[in-house]
Coordinates of C-alpha atoms in Angstrom, one line a residue:
Chain A
X1 CA 21.7 -18.3 44.8
X2 CA 22.2 -15.5 47.2
X3 CA 23.6 -13.4 44.4
X4 CA 20.6 -14.2 42.3
X5 CA 18.3 -13.1 45.1
X6 CA 20.3 -9.9 45.6
X7 CA 20.1 -9.1 41.9
X8 CA 16.3 -9.7 41.8
X9 CA 16.0 -7.5 44.9
X10 CA 18.0 -4.7 43.4
X11 CA 16.0 -4.9 40.2
X12 CA 12.8 -4.7 42.2
X13 CA 14.1 -1.8 44.2
X14 CA 15.3 0.1 41.1
X15 CA 12.2 -0.5 39.1
X16 CA 9.8 0.4 41.9
X17 CA 10.3 4.1 41.1
X18 CA 13.1 5.0 38.7
X19 CA 13.0 2.7 35.8
X20 CA 10.8 4.8 33.6
X21 CA 11.7 7.4 31.0
X22 CA 9.0 9.7 29.8
X23 CA 9.3 11.4 26.5
X24 CA 7.3 14.5 25.6
X25 CA 7.3 16.0 22.2
X26 CA 6.9 19.8 22.5
X27 CA 6.5 21.8 19.3
X28 CA 7.5 25.4 19.7
X29 CA 7.1 28.6 17.6
X30 CA 9.0 31.8 18.4
X31 CA 10.3 30.0 21.5
X32 CA 6.8 29.5 22.9
X33 CA 4.7 26.3 23.1
X34 CA 2.7 25.8 20.0
X35 CA -1.1 25.8 20.1
X36 CA -3.1 24.8 17.0
X37 CA -5.3 27.3 15.3
X38 CA -4.1 30.2 17.4
X39 CA -4.2 33.6 15.7
X40 CA -2.1 36.6 16.7
X41 CA 0.5 34.5 18.5
X42 CA 3.3 33.6 16.2
X43 CA 5.2 35.2 13.3
X44 CA 7.7 33.9 10.8
X45 CA 9.6 36.2 8.5
X46 CA 7.4 39.1 9.8
X47 CA 4.2 37.3 8.7
X48 CA 1.6 36.1 11.2
X49 CA 1.5 32.3 11.0
X50 CA -1.2 29.9 12.1
X51 CA -0.6 26.1 12.4
X52 CA -3.7 24.0 12.0
X53 CA -2.3 20.5 11.9
X54 CA 0.9 18.8 13.1
X55 CA 1.3 15.0 13.0
X56 CA 4.3 12.8 12.6
X57 CA 5.5 9.3 13.2
X58 CA 8.2 8.5 15.8
X59 CA 9.5 5.0 15.6
X60 CA 12.4 2.8 16.6
X61 CA 12.7 4.7 19.8
X62 CA 16.0 3.7 21.6
X63 CA 18.2 4.8 24.3
X64 CA 22.0 4.5 23.9
X65 CA 24.6 4.2 26.7
X66 CA 28.1 5.8 26.9
X67 CA 29.5 2.8 25.0
X68 CA 27.2 3.5 22.1
X69 CA 25.2 0.3 22.8
X70 CA 21.5 0.4 22.4
X71 CA 20.1 -0.4 25.8
X72 CA 16.4 0.0 25.2
X73 CA 14.4 -0.3 22.0
X74 CA 10.8 0.2 21.4
X75 CA 10.2 -1.1 17.9
X76 CA 6.6 0.2 17.5
X77 CA 5.5 3.3 15.6
X78 CA 3.9 6.1 17.5
X79 CA 1.7 8.7 15.8
X80 CA 2.3 12.0 17.5
X81 CA -0.7 14.3 16.8
X82 CA -0.7 17.7 18.4
X83 CA -4.5 17.7 18.2
X84 CA -4.4 14.8 20.7
X85 CA -2.2 16.0 23.5
X86 CA -2.0 12.5 25.1
X87 CA -0.3 11.2 21.9
X88 CA 2.7 13.6 22.5
X89 CA 3.8 11.8 25.6
X90 CA 5.4 8.4 25.5
X91 CA 6.9 6.1 28.2
X92 CA 9.8 3.7 28.1
X93 CA 10.0 1.3 31.0
X94 CA 12.9 -0.9 32.2
X95 CA 13.7 -3.9 34.3
X96 CA 16.8 -2.3 35.7
X97 CA 18.6 0.9 36.2
X98 CA 20.5 2.0 33.1
X99 CA 23.2 4.4 32.3
X100 CA 21.8 6.2 29.3
X101 CA 23.4 8.9 27.3
X102 CA 21.4 9.4 24.1
X103 CA 17.9 9.2 22.9
X104 CA 17.4 8.4 19.2
X105 CA 14.4 7.7 17.1
X106 CA 13.3 7.4 13.5
X107 CA 11.2 10.4 12.2
X108 CA 8.9 8.5 9.9
X109 CA 8.2 5.0 8.8
X110 CA 10.9 2.7 7.4
X111 CA 10.8 1.2 4.0
X112 CA 10.2 -2.4 5.2
X113 CA 7.1 -1.3 7.1
X114 CA 6.0 0.7 4.1
X115 CA 5.9 -2.4 1.8
X116 CA 4.5 -4.9 4.3
X117 CA 0.8 -4.6 3.8
X118 CA -2.1 -3.4 6.0
X119 CA -1.5 -2.4 9.6
X120 CA -3.8 -1.3 12.4
X121 CA -3.0 0.8 15.5
X122 CA -1.1 4.0 15.0
X123 CA -0.3 2.8 11.4
X124 CA -4.0 2.4 10.5
X125 CA -4.5 4.0 7.1
X126 CA -7.6 5.8 8.4
X127 CA -5.5 8.2 10.5
X128 CA -4.7 10.6 7.6
X129 CA -1.1 9.5 7.3
X130 CA -1.3 7.1 4.4
X131 CA -1.5 7.9 0.8
X132 CA -4.2 6.0 -1.0
X133 CA -3.3 6.6 -4.7
X134 CA 0.2 5.5 -4.0
X135 CA 1.3 3.1 -1.2
X136 CA 3.3 4.8 1.6
X137 CA 3.1 6.6 4.8
X138 CA 3.3 10.3 5.3
X139 CA 6.1 10.7 7.9
X140 CA 5.5 14.3 8.8
X141 CA 2.4 16.5 8.2
X142 CA 2.4 20.2 8.8
X143 CA -0.5 22.4 7.7
X144 CA -1.3 26.1 8.3
X145 CA -1.3 29.5 6.7
X146 CA 0.5 32.9 6.7
X147 CA -1.8 35.8 7.2
X148 CA -0.4 38.3 4.6
X149 CA -1.6 41.7 3.3
X150 CA -3.0 39.9 0.3
X151 CA -4.9 37.3 2.3
X152 CA -4.1 34.0 3.7
X153 CA -1.3 32.0 2.1
X154 CA -1.8 28.4 2.9
X155 CA 0.8 25.7 3.1
X156 CA 0.6 22.0 3.3
X157 CA 3.6 19.8 3.8
X158 CA 2.9 16.1 3.6
X159 CA 6.4 14.7 3.7
X160 CA 7.0 11.0 3.0
X161 CA 8.3 8.5 0.5
X162 CA 10.2 5.3 1.0
X163 CA 11.7 4.7 -2.4
X164 CA 15.4 5.5 -3.1
X165 CA 16.7 8.0 -4.0
X166 CA 13.8 9.9 -2.4
X167 CA 13.6 8.1 0.9
X168 CA 12.5 10.5 3.6
X169 CA 12.7 8.7 6.9
X170 CA 15.3 10.5 9.2
X171 CA 17.1 9.5 12.3
X172 CA 17.0 12.0 15.1
X173 CA 19.8 11.8 17.7
X174 CA 19.6 13.8 20.9
X175 CA 22.8 13.5 22.9
X176 CA 23.6 13.6 26.5
X177 CA 20.6 13.0 28.6
X178 CA 20.5 14.5 32.1
X179 CA 17.1 13.5 33.1
X180 CA 14.6 10.7 32.8
X181 CA 12.1 13.2 31.8
X182 CA 13.0 13.8 28.2
X183 CA 11.4 16.9 26.6
X184 CA 12.0 17.0 22.8
X185 CA 11.5 20.5 21.4
X186 CA 10.4 20.8 17.8
X187 CA 11.3 24.3 16.5
X188 CA 8.8 25.0 13.7
X189 CA 10.0 28.5 13.2
X190 CA 13.4 27.2 12.3
X191 CA 11.8 24.7 9.9
X192 CA 9.6 27.3 8.1
X193 CA 12.5 29.8 7.8
X194 CA 14.8 27.2 6.3
X195 CA 12.4 26.2 3.5
X196 CA 13.9 27.7 0.2
X197 CA 11.6 30.4 -1.1
X198 CA 11.3 29.0 -4.5
X199 CA 9.6 25.8 -3.3
X200 CA 5.9 25.5 -3.7
X201 CA 3.7 25.9 -0.6
X202 CA 2.1 22.5 -1.1
X203 CA 4.4 19.5 -1.1
X204 CA 2.2 16.5 -0.8
X205 CA 3.9 13.7 -2.7
X206 CA 7.2 11.8 -2.6
X207 CA 10.1 13.2 -4.6
X208 CA 13.1 15.5 -4.3
X209 CA 11.2 18.4 -2.6
X210 CA 9.8 16.0 0.1
X211 CA 13.3 14.6 0.6
X212 CA 14.8 18.1 0.9
X213 CA 12.2 19.2 3.4
X214 CA 12.6 16.0 5.4
X215 CA 16.3 16.7 5.8
X216 CA 15.5 20.2 7.0
X217 CA 13.4 18.6 9.8
X218 CA 16.4 17.0 11.5
X219 CA 18.0 20.1 13.1
X220 CA 14.7 21.4 14.5
X221 CA 14.6 18.6 17.1
X222 CA 16.5 19.4 20.3
X223 CA 16.3 18.6 24.0
X224 CA 14.8 21.2 26.3
X225 CA 17.4 22.8 28.7
X226 CA 20.2 21.6 26.5
Chain B
X1 CA -27.8 -20.5 42.5
X2 CA -28.1 -17.0 40.9
X3 CA -24.5 -16.5 41.7
X4 CA -23.5 -19.6 39.7
X5 CA -25.5 -18.4 36.7
X6 CA -23.7 -15.1 36.8
X7 CA -20.3 -16.9 36.8
X8 CA -21.4 -19.4 34.1
X9 CA -22.7 -16.8 31.7
X10 CA -19.5 -15.0 31.0
X11 CA -17.8 -18.4 30.6
X12 CA -20.2 -19.3 27.8
X13 CA -19.4 -16.0 26.1
X14 CA -15.7 -16.6 26.4
X15 CA -16.1 -20.1 24.9
X16 CA -18.2 -18.5 22.2
X17 CA -15.4 -16.1 21.2
X18 CA -12.9 -18.9 21.2
X19 CA -15.1 -20.9 18.9
X20 CA -15.3 -18.0 16.5
X21 CA -11.5 -18.0 16.1
X22 CA -11.3 -21.8 16.0
X23 CA -13.8 -21.9 13.2
X24 CA -11.3 -20.2 10.8
X25 CA -10.2 -22.7 8.2
X26 CA -6.8 -22.4 6.6
X27 CA -6.8 -22.9 2.8
X28 CA -4.1 -22.9 0.1
X29 CA -4.1 -21.8 -3.5
X30 CA -3.3 -24.6 -6.1
X31 CA -0.8 -24.0 -8.9
X32 CA 1.4 -26.2 -11.1
X33 CA 4.6 -27.5 -9.5
X34 CA 6.9 -25.9 -12.1
X35 CA 5.6 -22.4 -11.2
X36 CA 7.8 -20.1 -9.2
X37 CA 6.9 -19.5 -5.5
X38 CA 4.3 -16.8 -5.1
X39 CA 5.6 -13.4 -4.0
X40 CA 2.9 -13.1 -1.3
X41 CA 4.1 -14.7 2.0
X42 CA 1.3 -17.3 2.6
X43 CA 3.3 -18.8 5.4
X44 CA 3.3 -15.6 7.4
X45 CA -0.3 -14.7 6.3
X46 CA -2.2 -17.8 5.4
X47 CA -5.5 -17.7 3.6
X48 CA -8.6 -18.5 5.6
X49 CA -11.8 -19.8 4.0
X50 CA -14.0 -17.4 6.1
X51 CA -11.8 -14.3 5.1
X52 CA -11.8 -15.3 1.4
X53 CA -15.6 -15.7 1.5
X54 CA -16.0 -12.3 3.2
X55 CA -13.6 -10.7 0.7
X56 CA -15.6 -12.1 -2.2
X57 CA -18.8 -10.6 -0.8
X58 CA -17.1 -7.3 -0.3
X59 CA -15.6 -7.5 -3.8
X60 CA -19.1 -7.7 -5.3
X61 CA -20.8 -5.2 -3.0
X62 CA -21.3 -1.6 -4.1
X63 CA -21.4 -0.6 -0.4
X64 CA -17.7 0.2 -0.9
X65 CA -18.5 3.2 -3.0
X66 CA -19.8 6.5 -1.7
X67 CA -23.2 6.2 -3.5
X68 CA -23.6 2.4 -3.2
X69 CA -23.4 2.1 -7.0
X70 CA -20.0 0.8 -7.8
X71 CA -18.4 -2.4 -6.7
X72 CA -14.9 -3.8 -7.5
X73 CA -16.7 -6.1 -9.9
X74 CA -18.0 -3.1 -11.8
X75 CA -14.6 -2.8 -13.4
X76 CA -13.3 -6.3 -12.7
X77 CA -15.8 -8.8 -14.1
X78 CA -15.0 -12.5 -13.6
X79 CA -16.2 -13.6 -17.0
X80 CA -13.8 -11.2 -18.7
X81 CA -10.7 -12.1 -16.8
X82 CA -11.6 -9.6 -14.1
X83 CA -11.3 -6.5 -16.3
X84 CA -13.6 -4.0 -17.8
X85 CA -14.2 -4.9 -21.5
X86 CA -15.5 -2.5 -24.1
X87 CA -14.1 0.5 -22.4
X88 CA -10.7 1.9 -23.2
X89 CA -10.7 3.8 -20.0
X90 CA -12.7 2.4 -17.1
X91 CA -15.5 4.4 -15.5
X92 CA -16.6 4.6 -11.9
X93 CA -18.8 6.6 -9.7
X94 CA -21.2 9.1 -11.4
X95 CA -20.0 8.0 -14.8
X96 CA -16.6 9.4 -14.1
X97 CA -14.0 8.3 -16.6
X98 CA -10.6 7.3 -15.3
X99 CA -7.3 7.6 -17.0
X100 CA -6.4 4.0 -17.4
X101 CA -7.8 0.7 -18.6
X102 CA -8.7 -1.6 -15.6
X103 CA -6.1 -4.3 -15.4
X104 CA -6.9 -8.0 -15.2
X105 CA -6.8 -9.7 -11.7
X106 CA -5.0 -12.9 -12.5
X107 CA -2.3 -14.7 -10.4
X108 CA -1.9 -11.6 -8.3
X109 CA -0.1 -13.6 -5.6
X110 CA 3.0 -13.6 -7.9
X111 CA 3.0 -9.8 -8.3
X112 CA 5.4 -7.6 -6.3
X113 CA 3.7 -4.3 -7.3
X114 CA 0.2 -3.4 -8.4
X115 CA -1.5 -1.0 -10.8
X116 CA -0.2 -0.1 -14.2
X117 CA 2.5 2.1 -12.6
X118 CA 3.3 -0.1 -9.6
X119 CA 2.1 2.7 -7.3
X120 CA 0.7 0.1 -4.8
X121 CA 3.4 -2.1 -3.2
X122 CA 1.3 -4.7 -1.5
X123 CA -2.0 -6.3 -2.4
X124 CA -3.3 -5.7 1.1
X125 CA -3.3 -2.0 0.6
X126 CA -4.4 -2.0 -3.0
X127 CA -8.1 -1.6 -2.3
X128 CA -7.4 1.8 -0.7
X129 CA -6.7 3.2 -4.2
X130 CA -10.0 2.4 -5.9
X131 CA -12.1 3.0 -2.8
X132 CA -10.7 6.5 -2.3
X133 CA -10.2 7.6 -6.0
X134 CA -12.7 10.3 -6.9
X135 CA -13.4 8.7 -10.3
X136 CA -13.7 5.1 -9.1
X137 CA -15.6 4.7 -5.8
X138 CA -15.3 8.2 -4.5
X139 CA -15.3 7.0 -0.9
X140 CA -13.0 7.0 2.1
X141 CA -12.4 4.5 4.9
X142 CA -13.5 7.0 7.6
X143 CA -17.0 7.1 6.0
X144 CA -17.0 3.4 5.0
X145 CA -16.1 1.7 8.3
X146 CA -19.0 3.0 10.4
X147 CA -21.3 2.0 7.5
X148 CA -19.9 -1.6 7.7
X149 CA -20.0 -1.6 11.5
X150 CA -23.7 -0.6 11.5
X151 CA -24.6 -3.0 8.7
X152 CA -27.1 -5.9 9.2
X153 CA -24.8 -8.6 8.0
X154 CA -21.2 -7.5 7.9
X155 CA -20.4 -7.3 11.7
X156 CA -21.1 -11.0 12.1
X157 CA -19.2 -12.0 9.0
X158 CA -16.1 -10.0 10.1
X159 CA -16.3 -11.6 13.5
X160 CA -16.4 -15.0 12.0
X161 CA -13.5 -14.2 9.8
X162 CA -11.3 -12.3 12.3
X163 CA -12.6 -13.2 15.7
X164 CA -12.8 -9.5 16.7
X165 CA -15.7 -7.4 17.7
X166 CA -15.2 -4.2 15.7
X167 CA -14.6 -4.0 11.9
X168 CA -11.3 -2.3 11.2
X169 CA -9.6 -1.0 8.1
X170 CA -7.0 -3.7 8.4
X171 CA -9.6 -6.5 8.4
X172 CA -11.4 -4.9 5.4
X173 CA -8.2 -4.7 3.4
X174 CA -7.1 -8.2 4.4
X175 CA -10.4 -9.7 3.4
X176 CA -10.4 -8.1 0.0
X177 CA -6.8 -9.1 -0.5
X178 CA -7.5 -12.7 0.5
X179 CA -10.2 -13.2 -2.1
X180 CA -8.1 -11.7 -4.8
X181 CA -5.1 -13.9 -3.9
X182 CA -7.3 -16.9 -4.7
X183 CA -7.7 -15.8 -8.4
X184 CA -5.3 -18.3 -9.9
X185 CA -5.5 -19.1 -13.6
X186 CA -3.5 -22.2 -14.4
X187 CA -5.9 -24.4 -16.4
X188 CA -5.6 -23.1 -19.9
X189 CA -4.9 -25.3 -22.9
X190 CA -1.3 -24.2 -22.7
X191 CA -1.1 -25.5 -19.1
X192 CA -2.7 -28.8 -20.2
X193 CA -0.2 -29.2 -23.0
X194 CA 2.6 -28.5 -20.5
X195 CA 1.2 -31.1 -18.2
X196 CA 1.1 -33.6 -21.1
X197 CA -2.7 -33.9 -21.2
X198 CA -3.4 -32.1 -24.5
X199 CA -1.4 -31.3 -27.6
X200 CA -1.0 -28.0 -29.6
X201 CA -2.3 -28.0 -33.1
X202 CA 0.4 -27.4 -35.8
X203 CA -0.6 -23.7 -36.0
X204 CA -0.6 -23.2 -32.2
X205 CA 2.8 -25.0 -32.0
X206 CA 4.2 -22.6 -34.6
X207 CA 2.7 -19.7 -32.7
X208 CA 4.3 -20.9 -29.5
X209 CA 7.7 -21.0 -31.2
X210 CA 7.2 -17.4 -32.5
X211 CA 6.1 -16.4 -29.0
X212 CA 9.2 -17.8 -27.4
X213 CA 11.4 -16.0 -30.0
X214 CA 9.7 -12.7 -29.8
X215 CA 7.5 -12.1 -26.7
X216 CA 8.8 -14.3 -23.9
X217 CA 11.4 -11.7 -22.7
X218 CA 8.7 -9.6 -21.1
X219 CA 5.7 -11.9 -21.1
X220 CA 7.7 -14.6 -19.5
X221 CA 6.3 -18.1 -19.0
X222 CA 4.6 -19.5 -17.0
X223 CA 2.9 -16.4 -15.7
X224 CA 3.3 -14.7 -19.1
X225 CA 4.7 -11.6 -17.4
X226 CA 7.9 -10.7 -15.6
X227 CA 5.7 -8.4 -13.5
X228 CA 8.3 -5.7 -14.2
X229 CA 7.8 -2.3 -15.9
X230 CA 8.7 -1.6 -19.5
X231 CA 8.3 1.1 -22.2
X232 CA 6.8 -0.6 -25.2
X233 CA 7.1 2.4 -27.4
X234 CA 3.5 3.6 -27.4
X235 CA 3.1 7.2 -28.4
X236 CA 2.0 9.0 -25.2
X237 CA -1.6 10.2 -25.3
X238 CA -1.6 14.0 -25.5
X239 CA -4.7 14.3 -23.4
X240 CA -4.0 11.7 -20.7
X241 CA -0.4 12.8 -20.3
X242 CA 0.4 9.6 -18.5
X243 CA 4.1 9.1 -17.8
X244 CA 3.5 5.7 -16.1
X245 CA 6.1 4.4 -13.6
X246 CA 7.8 7.8 -13.6
X247 CA 4.9 9.2 -11.6
X248 CA 5.9 6.9 -8.8
X249 CA 9.7 6.8 -8.9
X250 CA 10.4 10.3 -10.3
X251 CA 13.3 8.7 -12.1
X252 CA 13.7 9.6 -15.8
X253 CA 14.6 6.0 -16.7
X254 CA 11.0 5.1 -15.8
X255 CA 9.3 7.5 -18.1
X256 CA 6.4 5.9 -20.0
X257 CA 7.0 2.5 -18.4
X258 CA 4.0 0.5 -17.5
X259 CA 3.5 -2.9 -15.9
X260 CA 3.9 -5.8 -18.3
X261 CA 0.4 -7.4 -18.2
X262 CA 0.0 -11.2 -18.1
X263 CA -1.2 -12.6 -21.4
X264 CA -3.3 -15.3 -19.7
X265 CA -6.9 -15.0 -20.8
X266 CA -5.9 -12.2 -23.3
X267 CA -8.7 -13.3 -25.6
X268 CA -11.2 -12.0 -23.0
X269 CA -9.4 -8.9 -21.7
X270 CA -9.8 -6.5 -24.6
X271 CA -9.2 -3.6 -25.1
X272 CA -5.4 -3.7 -24.7
X273 CA -2.7 -1.5 -23.3
X274 CA -2.8 0.8 -20.2
X275 CA -5.1 3.2 -22.0
X276 CA -7.1 0.6 -23.9
X277 CA -6.1 2.0 -27.3
X278 CA -6.1 -1.3 -29.2
X279 CA -9.3 -3.3 -29.6
X280 CA -7.9 -6.5 -30.8
X281 CA -4.8 -8.6 -30.8
X282 CA -4.2 -7.9 -34.5
X283 CA -3.8 -4.2 -33.7
X284 CA -1.5 -5.1 -30.8
X285 CA 0.8 -7.2 -33.0
X286 CA 0.8 -4.5 -35.7
X287 CA 2.2 -2.1 -33.1
X288 CA 5.1 -4.4 -32.4
X289 CA 5.8 -5.3 -36.0
X290 CA 8.8 -3.9 -37.8
X291 CA 6.9 -2.8 -40.9
X292 CA 4.7 -0.4 -39.0
X293 CA 5.5 3.3 -39.1
X294 CA 7.4 4.2 -35.9
X295 CA 6.0 6.8 -33.6
X296 CA 7.7 10.2 -33.5
X297 CA 8.0 10.2 -29.7
X298 CA 9.2 7.3 -27.7
X299 CA 10.2 5.2 -30.7
X300 CA 13.7 4.4 -29.5
X301 CA 12.3 2.1 -26.8
X302 CA 10.0 0.1 -29.0
X303 CA 10.6 -3.6 -29.1
X304 CA 10.3 -4.7 -32.7
X305 CA 9.3 -8.1 -33.8
X306 CA 9.7 -9.4 -37.3
X307 CA 6.9 -11.7 -38.3
X308 CA 4.8 -12.2 -41.5
X309 CA 1.0 -11.8 -41.7
X310 CA 0.8 -15.5 -41.8
X311 CA 2.9 -15.9 -38.7
X312 CA 0.8 -13.3 -36.9
X313 CA -2.2 -15.6 -37.3
X314 CA -0.3 -18.5 -35.8
X315 CA 0.9 -16.3 -32.9
X316 CA -2.6 -15.3 -32.2
X317 CA -3.7 -18.9 -32.3
X318 CA -1.2 -19.6 -29.6
X319 CA -2.3 -16.7 -27.5
X320 CA -5.8 -18.1 -27.5
X321 CA -4.5 -21.3 -25.8
X322 CA -3.9 -19.1 -22.8
X323 CA -7.7 -18.8 -22.2
X324 CA -8.8 -20.6 -19.1
X325 CA -12.5 -21.2 -19.0
X326 CA -12.2 -23.0 -15.6
X327 CA -10.9 -19.7 -14.3
X328 CA -13.4 -17.4 -16.0
X329 CA -16.4 -19.5 -15.0
X330 CA -15.1 -20.7 -11.6
X331 CA -18.1 -20.8 -9.3
X332 CA -15.9 -19.7 -6.4
X333 CA -15.0 -16.5 -8.1
X334 CA -18.4 -15.3 -9.4
X335 CA -21.1 -13.2 -7.7
X336 CA -21.9 -14.8 -4.3
X337 CA -25.5 -15.9 -4.6
X338 CA -26.0 -17.1 -1.0

């Protein structure tokens, strides 16, 4: 009984202040924080670039301990929308102090959720992340343009698709956490530079191009101060 | 005294909301005991009378289209097996012509995928396609939902059906799905023969035998479809350039595959095929007959059946036993008059 009380006491003590991880998604371009619709700020391959829209789903958030055991899972999907700064910050709360090493999440919506009917909340089909002509969520949406000598060259990447062999959901693993304040950098310069030149500027349906670009998204996620 | 009224008033409201939820009545679809289990998970998501009623009203209401002119029923008319007869390709808002023949809405609870190419994977999200398609209803949910929320009648109906204050896309889609899930056709002469109530004529019985030998592989009893996708050897239309299931899967094995339609109520659902190219069953059977000239493209996939002209008549006589007038004229499926 005493042990039980001590355990409860410890939990209460721990959870009073420290049992919360905050996760902030921070897109960057040229090493600087990204602002939407900002001209004259960023360049990619010597062209000025303007980003007008960045939205993506983060789901199955979990923290992993040094024994590679999942210690905390948040099964819901979160729509991260740069136009809504509050959506870029998430919190994970605990009942007790945990030794956590890694932070992992799914970039995009898994196939089971994709085939399970109508959802509300962050998965509401009115949020611009659901295709209407073909069932399925857009996992990652990036829109903008390059200002070139010949005028603006627009690009639209609506990456999604849940059917094999073109399933696009990715797992992002960010190892060795040192702080409870997790800042996840998203390096869009790295992504835009890695896109093969022969691909079209508008990729807006599932298929091999969407799959290829989704795979190119994985290495652009990193922890700040890594 | 005034203080008591202030305390009592919210309680009455709370009870009111509780009653709205409690008034929802679970219902079940009826189908013959030898049928397979529906694909839709009714245990997880049961039908409610109030949601079905609401879905039916929405199904017949052109408010879903951008210009208040086109309803679901415009292309899916109950008396004609919930399809659009007389038009090879269905037409929608501003007389736009689509690229496909509106499919029948029959026994949808047994389907895994929807649309001719299976682009829609759950009946709950199916309505998004016609509502948003530029040639069908030309609308979008972001425009439609405020219109419904400000409507004279709908907020109360949604509240009764879902017990929530605000109309959401999820509720709208669920209500439309719930009504369509009730569209069960299982009272044709064929069903009555199977149940031992009626008998086939000699001609129908011969047609049934021919059906089992030649057609049952794809149009499998008792639903008269496997609900899978097949290439039936139709020459692709050069203008429509419709590659069917391939458009969804991007797999070459799915080129020119379309969903096997049910043959139930086939008498009423003309014209036939995904592009409505055949006007009558005679033409359809001629397509499948061996003595017809094979198409230049796509012929290797054509299922060929060998029947005489006389047998063709018998086969059609059997197909007519799949007509279900109780389904076509079911007062629960028609335009809601009150």
